[in-house]
Amino acid sequence: MKRVFWLTLLFALVFPMMPEAGSVPTVNITETTPVYNQSKKVAVFMKGTSTSIVKETDRYYHTVIGGDEVMFSKKRAMAVKDSYGTLKGAYPVRAITKKHVPILNAPNKKAKAIGQLQPNLTIHLQRAQGNYYPVNFGGKTGYIDKKEIVIDSGIPVLMYHDLTRVKLSDNVSVLEVKNFEEQMAYLKKNNWTTITPRQLELWVQGKLNLPAKSVLITFDDGYESTIELGYPILKRYGFKATSFLITSRIGKPGMVSEYDLQSTTDVYSYENHTHSYHMFNSRTGLSYLQSESRNVIRADIREANETIEQILGGHRVKAHAYPYGKNSLQAIQALKDAGITIAFTIEEGNVHRGDPIYALNRQRVHSHMSLKDFADKLKGM
């Protein structure tokens, strides 16, 4: 029983849960009320609407709009018994308001406004549904007409895994090479420029300007198909790409060899995806980069760095992709200790200037995507 208790406590500490639907405290807005972040007015809740609450202080209720915590006066709301809504969600689209933007209760022209956003505001949205973008507006889904906002595209970091000539499995991470070819042809035709992790790092930090249509192409794990199938296509189009390697698997069946690395650096930069820590801890259910200590993680990261650098000679490993996208404070500290200067999750969305350099988004490319879906992801839509 003690073990169960400690495991439960560990999960609670590492994965603090946002309230689910049906368990979120709710208030009714009794009069039209302004909503603030820490420094300025960002929105308005209309009288008569209901809002989920994440916490409260003496003077304010706190809720969420587009993934960001905001607050409003308790004098303009009344707590109710019923609970609804959720404050969780993924919001990969970033937009800018140029004027007051109405938040609608449905994605159609007959919808009513339940609030509005202020001008010159950056807001996180879900992917478009027709002519409307869904947004978490105080725990309920509101909708914004596409015409009312400007999308802040940022830079897409495409995430691939394995390629195949003929798809025989249901694994959506395995992409038929004909689809990869089609996507690379689209990039070339539409004048996209491929970049390196180092270029992206400098751009995020405001130290480098890049072409408007810049894209970072990445592969995870180090499958042999990235050489046999991916490399010739990338080379033909004059593209660069980055391969994040699990270095303990180099030379294993189906994975890249040392010779593969040495003979393809004209296209690929090779970076860190751990040495042997691409796994979950069976006792806790956590990724090793969540469950292990800073010192232990650092040792694994350094071993991966040294393996790649020894094979390539002269190359310095500076980038990391978290296994399963999972990270922790001790993992980030360990990456810094090991000389890693930029790291990627699997959170959906494009990268923007000023984003946290050790938690950058990527756009997952999967086998069910159409070319239009691919194009929309490039634009951050």
Coordinates of C-alpha atoms in Angstrom, one line a residue:
M1 CA 0.0 0.0 0.0
K2 CA 2.9 2.4 0.8
R3 CA 4.3 1.8 -2.7
V4 CA 0.9 2.6 -4.3
F5 CA 0.6 5.8 -2.2
W6 CA 4.1 7.1 -3.3
L7 CA 3.5 6.3 -6.9
T8 CA 0.2 8.1 -6.8
L9 CA 1.8 11.1 -5.1
L10 CA 4.6 11.1 -7.8
F11 CA 2.1 11.1 -10.6
A12 CA 0.3 14.0 -8.9
L13 CA 3.5 16.0 -8.6
V14 CA 4.8 15.4 -12.1
F15 CA 1.4 15.5 -13.9
P16 CA -0.7 18.2 -12.2
M17 CA -4.1 17.6 -13.7
M18 CA -6.4 20.4 -14.9
P19 CA -10.0 19.8 -13.9
E20 CA -12.0 17.8 -16.4
A21 CA -15.5 18.6 -17.7
G22 CA -18.1 18.4 -14.9
S23 CA -15.7 19.1 -12.1
V24 CA -14.8 22.7 -12.8
P25 CA -16.2 25.5 -10.6
T26 CA -18.4 27.8 -12.6
V27 CA -19.7 31.4 -12.2
N28 CA -22.4 33.3 -14.1
I29 CA -21.4 36.8 -15.4
T30 CA -23.9 39.2 -13.8
E31 CA -22.8 42.2 -15.8
T32 CA -20.6 42.8 -18.8
T33 CA -17.1 42.6 -17.4
P34 CA -13.5 43.4 -18.6
V35 CA -11.0 40.6 -18.4
Y36 CA -7.3 41.1 -17.7
N37 CA -3.9 39.4 -17.8
Q38 CA -1.3 40.7 -15.4
S39 CA -0.7 43.9 -17.3
K40 CA -3.6 44.9 -19.5
K41 CA -7.2 44.3 -20.6
V42 CA -7.5 41.4 -23.0
A43 CA -11.2 40.6 -23.4
V44 CA -14.8 41.1 -22.3
F45 CA -17.3 38.6 -21.0
M46 CA -20.9 39.4 -21.9
K47 CA -23.6 39.5 -19.2
G48 CA -25.5 36.3 -18.8
T49 CA -22.7 34.0 -19.9
S50 CA -21.1 31.3 -17.8
T51 CA -17.3 30.8 -17.2
S52 CA -15.2 28.0 -15.7
I53 CA -12.8 29.0 -12.9
V54 CA -9.3 27.7 -12.4
K55 CA -8.7 29.5 -9.1
E56 CA -9.8 32.6 -7.1
T57 CA -8.3 35.2 -4.9
D58 CA -9.9 37.8 -2.6
R59 CA -10.8 40.1 -5.5
Y60 CA -10.6 38.1 -8.7
Y61 CA -11.7 34.9 -10.4
H62 CA -9.1 33.3 -12.7
T63 CA -10.0 31.5 -15.9
V64 CA -8.4 30.6 -19.2
I65 CA -8.6 32.2 -22.7
G66 CA -6.8 30.4 -25.5
G67 CA -4.5 28.6 -23.0
D68 CA -3.5 31.7 -21.1
E69 CA -4.6 32.5 -17.6
V70 CA -6.7 35.7 -17.2
M71 CA -8.7 37.2 -14.4
F72 CA -11.8 39.3 -13.7
S73 CA -13.6 41.0 -10.8
K74 CA -15.6 38.7 -8.4
K75 CA -18.1 41.6 -8.0
R76 CA -19.3 41.0 -11.6
A77 CA -20.0 37.3 -11.2
M78 CA -21.9 34.8 -9.1
A79 CA -20.9 31.3 -8.2
V80 CA -23.4 28.5 -9.3
K81 CA -23.8 24.9 -8.3
D82 CA -23.6 23.4 -11.8
S83 CA -20.1 22.9 -13.2
Y84 CA -19.2 22.5 -16.9
G85 CA -16.5 23.0 -19.4
T86 CA -12.8 22.2 -19.4
L87 CA -9.8 24.4 -19.2
K88 CA -7.6 21.8 -21.0
G89 CA -6.9 21.8 -24.8
A90 CA -4.3 22.1 -27.5
Y91 CA -4.1 25.4 -29.3
P92 CA -1.4 25.2 -32.0
V93 CA -2.6 28.3 -34.0
R94 CA -1.3 31.7 -33.0
A95 CA -3.2 34.8 -34.2
I96 CA -3.1 38.6 -33.7
T97 CA -6.2 40.8 -33.2
K98 CA -6.1 44.1 -35.1
K99 CA -9.4 45.3 -33.7
H100 CA -12.1 44.3 -31.3
V101 CA -12.9 40.7 -32.2
P102 CA -16.3 39.1 -31.2
I103 CA -16.3 35.6 -29.7
L104 CA -19.3 33.7 -31.1
N105 CA -21.3 30.8 -29.5
A106 CA -21.4 28.8 -32.7
P107 CA -19.4 28.6 -36.0
N108 CA -22.0 30.3 -38.2
K109 CA -23.3 33.7 -39.3
K110 CA -26.3 33.5 -37.0
A111 CA -24.2 33.0 -33.9
K112 CA -24.5 35.3 -30.9
A113 CA -21.5 37.1 -29.3
I114 CA -20.5 35.8 -25.8
G115 CA -17.6 38.2 -25.5
Q116 CA -14.9 40.0 -27.4
L117 CA -11.1 40.2 -27.5
Q118 CA -9.2 43.5 -27.4
P119 CA -7.1 44.8 -30.3
N120 CA -3.3 44.1 -30.6
L121 CA -3.6 40.8 -28.7
T122 CA -1.9 37.5 -29.4
I123 CA -4.3 34.6 -28.9
H124 CA -3.9 30.8 -29.2
L125 CA -6.6 29.0 -31.2
Q126 CA -7.5 25.5 -32.3
R127 CA -7.2 24.5 -35.9
A128 CA -9.8 26.0 -38.2
Q129 CA -13.3 24.5 -38.7
G130 CA -14.4 25.9 -42.0
N131 CA -14.4 29.7 -41.8
Y132 CA -14.0 29.7 -38.0
Y133 CA -11.3 29.1 -35.4
P134 CA -12.4 27.5 -32.1
V135 CA -11.0 29.1 -28.9
N136 CA -11.2 28.2 -25.2
F137 CA -13.1 31.2 -23.9
G138 CA -13.4 30.8 -20.1
G139 CA -13.9 27.0 -20.3
K140 CA -16.3 26.9 -23.1
T141 CA -15.6 26.8 -26.8
G142 CA -16.1 30.1 -28.6
Y143 CA -15.5 30.8 -32.3
I144 CA -13.7 33.5 -34.2
D145 CA -14.5 34.3 -37.8
K146 CA -11.3 34.0 -39.9
K147 CA -11.8 37.5 -41.3
E148 CA -11.4 39.0 -37.9
I149 CA -7.8 38.0 -37.2
V150 CA -4.4 37.7 -38.7
I151 CA -2.5 34.4 -38.4
D152 CA 1.0 34.7 -37.0
S153 CA 2.6 31.9 -39.0
G154 CA 6.0 31.6 -37.3
I155 CA 8.3 28.8 -38.5
P156 CA 7.2 25.2 -38.9
V157 CA 9.3 22.4 -37.6
L158 CA 8.1 19.3 -39.4
M159 CA 8.4 16.0 -37.5
Y160 CA 8.8 12.7 -39.5
H161 CA 9.8 9.3 -38.3
D162 CA 9.9 6.3 -40.7
L163 CA 9.4 6.1 -44.5
T164 CA 8.3 3.2 -46.6
R165 CA 7.6 2.3 -50.2
V166 CA 4.4 0.4 -49.4
K167 CA 2.5 1.0 -46.2
L168 CA 1.7 -2.3 -44.5
S169 CA 0.9 -1.2 -40.9
D170 CA -1.6 1.1 -39.2
N171 CA 1.2 3.2 -37.6
V172 CA 0.4 6.8 -38.7
S173 CA 4.1 7.7 -38.1
V174 CA 5.1 5.5 -41.0
L175 CA 4.8 7.6 -44.2
E176 CA 4.7 6.3 -47.7
V177 CA 7.6 7.8 -49.7
K178 CA 5.3 8.9 -52.5
N179 CA 3.6 11.2 -49.9
F180 CA 7.0 12.5 -48.7
E181 CA 8.0 13.2 -52.3
E182 CA 4.8 15.1 -52.9
Q183 CA 5.4 17.2 -49.8
M184 CA 9.0 18.0 -50.7
A185 CA 7.8 19.0 -54.2
Y186 CA 5.3 21.3 -52.7
L187 CA 7.9 23.0 -50.6
K188 CA 10.2 23.4 -53.6
K189 CA 7.4 24.7 -55.8
N190 CA 6.3 27.2 -53.2
N191 CA 9.8 28.5 -52.5
W192 CA 10.3 27.3 -49.0
T193 CA 13.8 27.5 -47.5
T194 CA 15.1 24.7 -45.3
I195 CA 17.1 25.7 -42.2
T196 CA 19.1 24.1 -39.4
P197 CA 18.4 23.9 -35.7
R198 CA 21.2 26.5 -35.1
Q199 CA 19.6 29.0 -37.5
L200 CA 16.2 28.5 -35.8
E201 CA 17.8 29.0 -32.4
L202 CA 19.3 32.3 -33.4
W203 CA 16.0 33.4 -35.0
V204 CA 14.0 32.6 -31.9
Q205 CA 16.4 34.6 -29.9
G206 CA 16.1 37.6 -32.3
K207 CA 19.7 37.3 -33.4
L208 CA 19.1 36.2 -37.0
N209 CA 16.6 37.1 -39.8
L210 CA 15.3 34.3 -41.9
P211 CA 13.2 34.1 -45.1
A212 CA 9.5 34.3 -44.6
K213 CA 9.0 30.8 -45.8
S214 CA 11.6 29.0 -43.7
V215 CA 11.1 25.4 -42.5
L216 CA 13.0 22.9 -40.4
I217 CA 12.6 19.3 -41.5
T218 CA 13.3 16.7 -38.7
F219 CA 13.3 13.0 -38.4
D220 CA 13.2 11.1 -35.1
D221 CA 14.9 7.9 -34.0
G222 CA 17.3 7.3 -37.0
Y223 CA 15.5 4.8 -39.2
E224 CA 17.4 3.4 -42.2
S225 CA 14.6 4.7 -44.4
T226 CA 15.8 8.2 -43.9
I227 CA 18.9 7.3 -45.8
E228 CA 17.5 4.9 -48.5
L229 CA 14.3 6.8 -49.2
G230 CA 14.5 10.3 -47.7
Y231 CA 18.1 11.3 -48.5
P232 CA 17.8 11.0 -52.4
I233 CA 14.7 13.1 -52.4
L234 CA 16.0 15.8 -50.1
K235 CA 19.3 16.0 -52.1
R236 CA 17.5 16.3 -55.4
Y237 CA 15.5 19.3 -54.1
G238 CA 18.6 20.9 -52.5
F239 CA 17.0 20.6 -49.0
K240 CA 18.6 20.3 -45.6
A241 CA 17.2 18.2 -42.8
T242 CA 17.9 17.1 -39.2
S243 CA 18.0 13.6 -37.9
F244 CA 17.6 13.1 -34.1
L245 CA 19.4 9.8 -33.3
I246 CA 18.9 7.2 -30.6
T247 CA 22.6 6.5 -30.6
S248 CA 22.4 3.1 -28.9
R249 CA 20.5 1.9 -32.0
I250 CA 23.1 3.0 -34.6
G251 CA 24.0 0.0 -36.7
K252 CA 21.1 -2.1 -35.5
P253 CA 18.8 -3.8 -38.1
G254 CA 16.5 -1.1 -39.7
M255 CA 18.5 1.8 -38.2
V256 CA 21.2 4.0 -39.7
S257 CA 24.8 2.9 -39.7
E258 CA 28.0 4.9 -38.9
Y259 CA 28.7 4.9 -42.7
D260 CA 25.2 6.3 -43.3
L261 CA 26.0 9.2 -41.0
Q262 CA 29.4 9.9 -42.5
S263 CA 28.2 9.9 -46.1
T264 CA 25.0 12.0 -45.8
T265 CA 26.2 15.2 -43.9
D266 CA 25.7 17.2 -47.1
V267 CA 21.9 16.9 -46.4
Y268 CA 21.5 15.8 -42.7
S269 CA 22.7 17.4 -39.5
Y270 CA 22.7 14.7 -36.8
E271 CA 21.5 15.5 -33.3
N272 CA 20.5 14.0 -30.0
H273 CA 17.5 11.9 -29.2
T274 CA 19.2 10.2 -26.1
H275 CA 21.6 7.3 -26.1
S276 CA 19.5 4.6 -24.4
Y277 CA 16.8 6.6 -22.6
H278 CA 14.1 6.5 -25.3
M279 CA 11.8 4.5 -23.1
F280 CA 9.4 4.6 -20.2
N281 CA 10.1 3.7 -16.6
S282 CA 8.1 0.5 -15.9
R283 CA 7.7 1.4 -12.2
T284 CA 6.3 4.9 -12.6
G285 CA 5.0 4.9 -16.2
L286 CA 7.0 8.1 -16.8
S287 CA 9.5 8.8 -19.5
Y288 CA 13.1 8.4 -18.4
L289 CA 13.6 12.1 -18.9
Q290 CA 10.8 12.7 -16.4
S291 CA 11.7 10.0 -13.8
E292 CA 15.5 10.0 -13.6
S293 CA 17.8 12.4 -11.8
R294 CA 19.6 15.3 -13.5
N295 CA 23.0 13.5 -13.1
V296 CA 21.7 10.3 -14.7
I297 CA 20.0 12.1 -17.6
R298 CA 23.1 14.2 -18.2
A299 CA 25.2 11.1 -18.5
D300 CA 22.9 9.6 -21.1
I301 CA 22.8 12.9 -23.1
R302 CA 26.5 13.3 -23.0
E303 CA 27.0 9.7 -24.2
A304 CA 24.7 10.4 -27.2
N305 CA 26.6 13.6 -28.0
E306 CA 30.0 11.9 -27.8
T307 CA 28.8 9.0 -30.0
I308 CA 27.7 11.3 -32.8
E309 CA 30.7 13.6 -32.5
Q310 CA 33.1 10.6 -32.6
I311 CA 31.5 9.2 -35.7
L312 CA 31.4 12.5 -37.6
G313 CA 34.5 14.2 -36.3
G314 CA 34.4 17.9 -35.7
H315 CA 30.6 18.1 -35.5
R316 CA 29.2 19.6 -32.2
V317 CA 25.8 18.3 -31.1
K318 CA 23.7 21.2 -29.9
A319 CA 20.0 20.1 -30.5
H320 CA 17.8 17.5 -28.8
A321 CA 14.3 16.1 -29.4
Y322 CA 12.6 14.8 -26.2
P323 CA 11.5 11.1 -26.5
Y324 CA 7.7 11.1 -26.7
G325 CA 8.0 14.9 -26.3
K326 CA 8.2 14.4 -22.5
N327 CA 10.5 16.6 -20.4
S328 CA 11.1 17.8 -16.9
L329 CA 13.0 20.5 -15.0
Q330 CA 15.8 18.0 -14.3
A331 CA 15.9 17.0 -18.0
I332 CA 16.2 20.6 -19.1
Q333 CA 19.0 21.2 -16.6
A334 CA 20.8 18.1 -17.8
L335 CA 20.6 19.2 -21.4
K336 CA 22.2 22.5 -20.5
D337 CA 24.9 20.7 -18.6
A338 CA 25.6 18.6 -21.7
G339 CA 25.9 21.6 -24.0
I340 CA 22.5 21.3 -25.7
T341 CA 21.2 24.8 -26.6
I342 CA 17.9 24.0 -28.3
A343 CA 15.3 21.3 -27.7
F344 CA 12.0 20.2 -29.2
T345 CA 8.7 18.7 -27.9
I346 CA 5.9 17.1 -29.9
E347 CA 3.4 19.8 -29.0
E348 CA 1.6 20.9 -32.1
G349 CA 2.2 24.4 -33.6
N350 CA 4.8 26.5 -35.3
V351 CA 7.7 28.2 -33.5
H352 CA 7.7 31.9 -32.8
R353 CA 10.3 34.4 -31.7
G354 CA 10.6 34.5 -28.0
D355 CA 9.3 30.9 -27.5
P356 CA 11.0 28.9 -24.7
I357 CA 14.2 27.5 -26.4
Y358 CA 14.1 24.2 -24.5
A359 CA 10.4 23.5 -25.4
L360 CA 9.8 24.3 -29.0
N361 CA 6.8 23.0 -30.9
R362 CA 6.8 20.8 -33.9
Q363 CA 4.2 19.9 -36.6
R364 CA 3.7 16.1 -36.8
V365 CA 3.5 14.8 -40.3
H366 CA 1.4 11.6 -40.4
S367 CA 0.1 9.2 -43.0
H368 CA -3.5 10.4 -42.9
M369 CA -2.7 14.0 -43.9
S370 CA -3.8 15.4 -47.3
L371 CA -1.5 17.9 -49.1
K372 CA -3.9 20.6 -48.0
D373 CA -3.4 19.6 -44.4
F374 CA 0.3 19.7 -44.9
A375 CA 0.1 23.2 -46.4
D376 CA -2.1 24.4 -43.6
K377 CA 0.4 23.2 -41.0
L378 CA 3.2 25.1 -42.8
K379 CA 1.2 28.3 -42.3
G380 CA 0.5 27.6 -38.7
M381 CA -3.2 27.1 -39.4

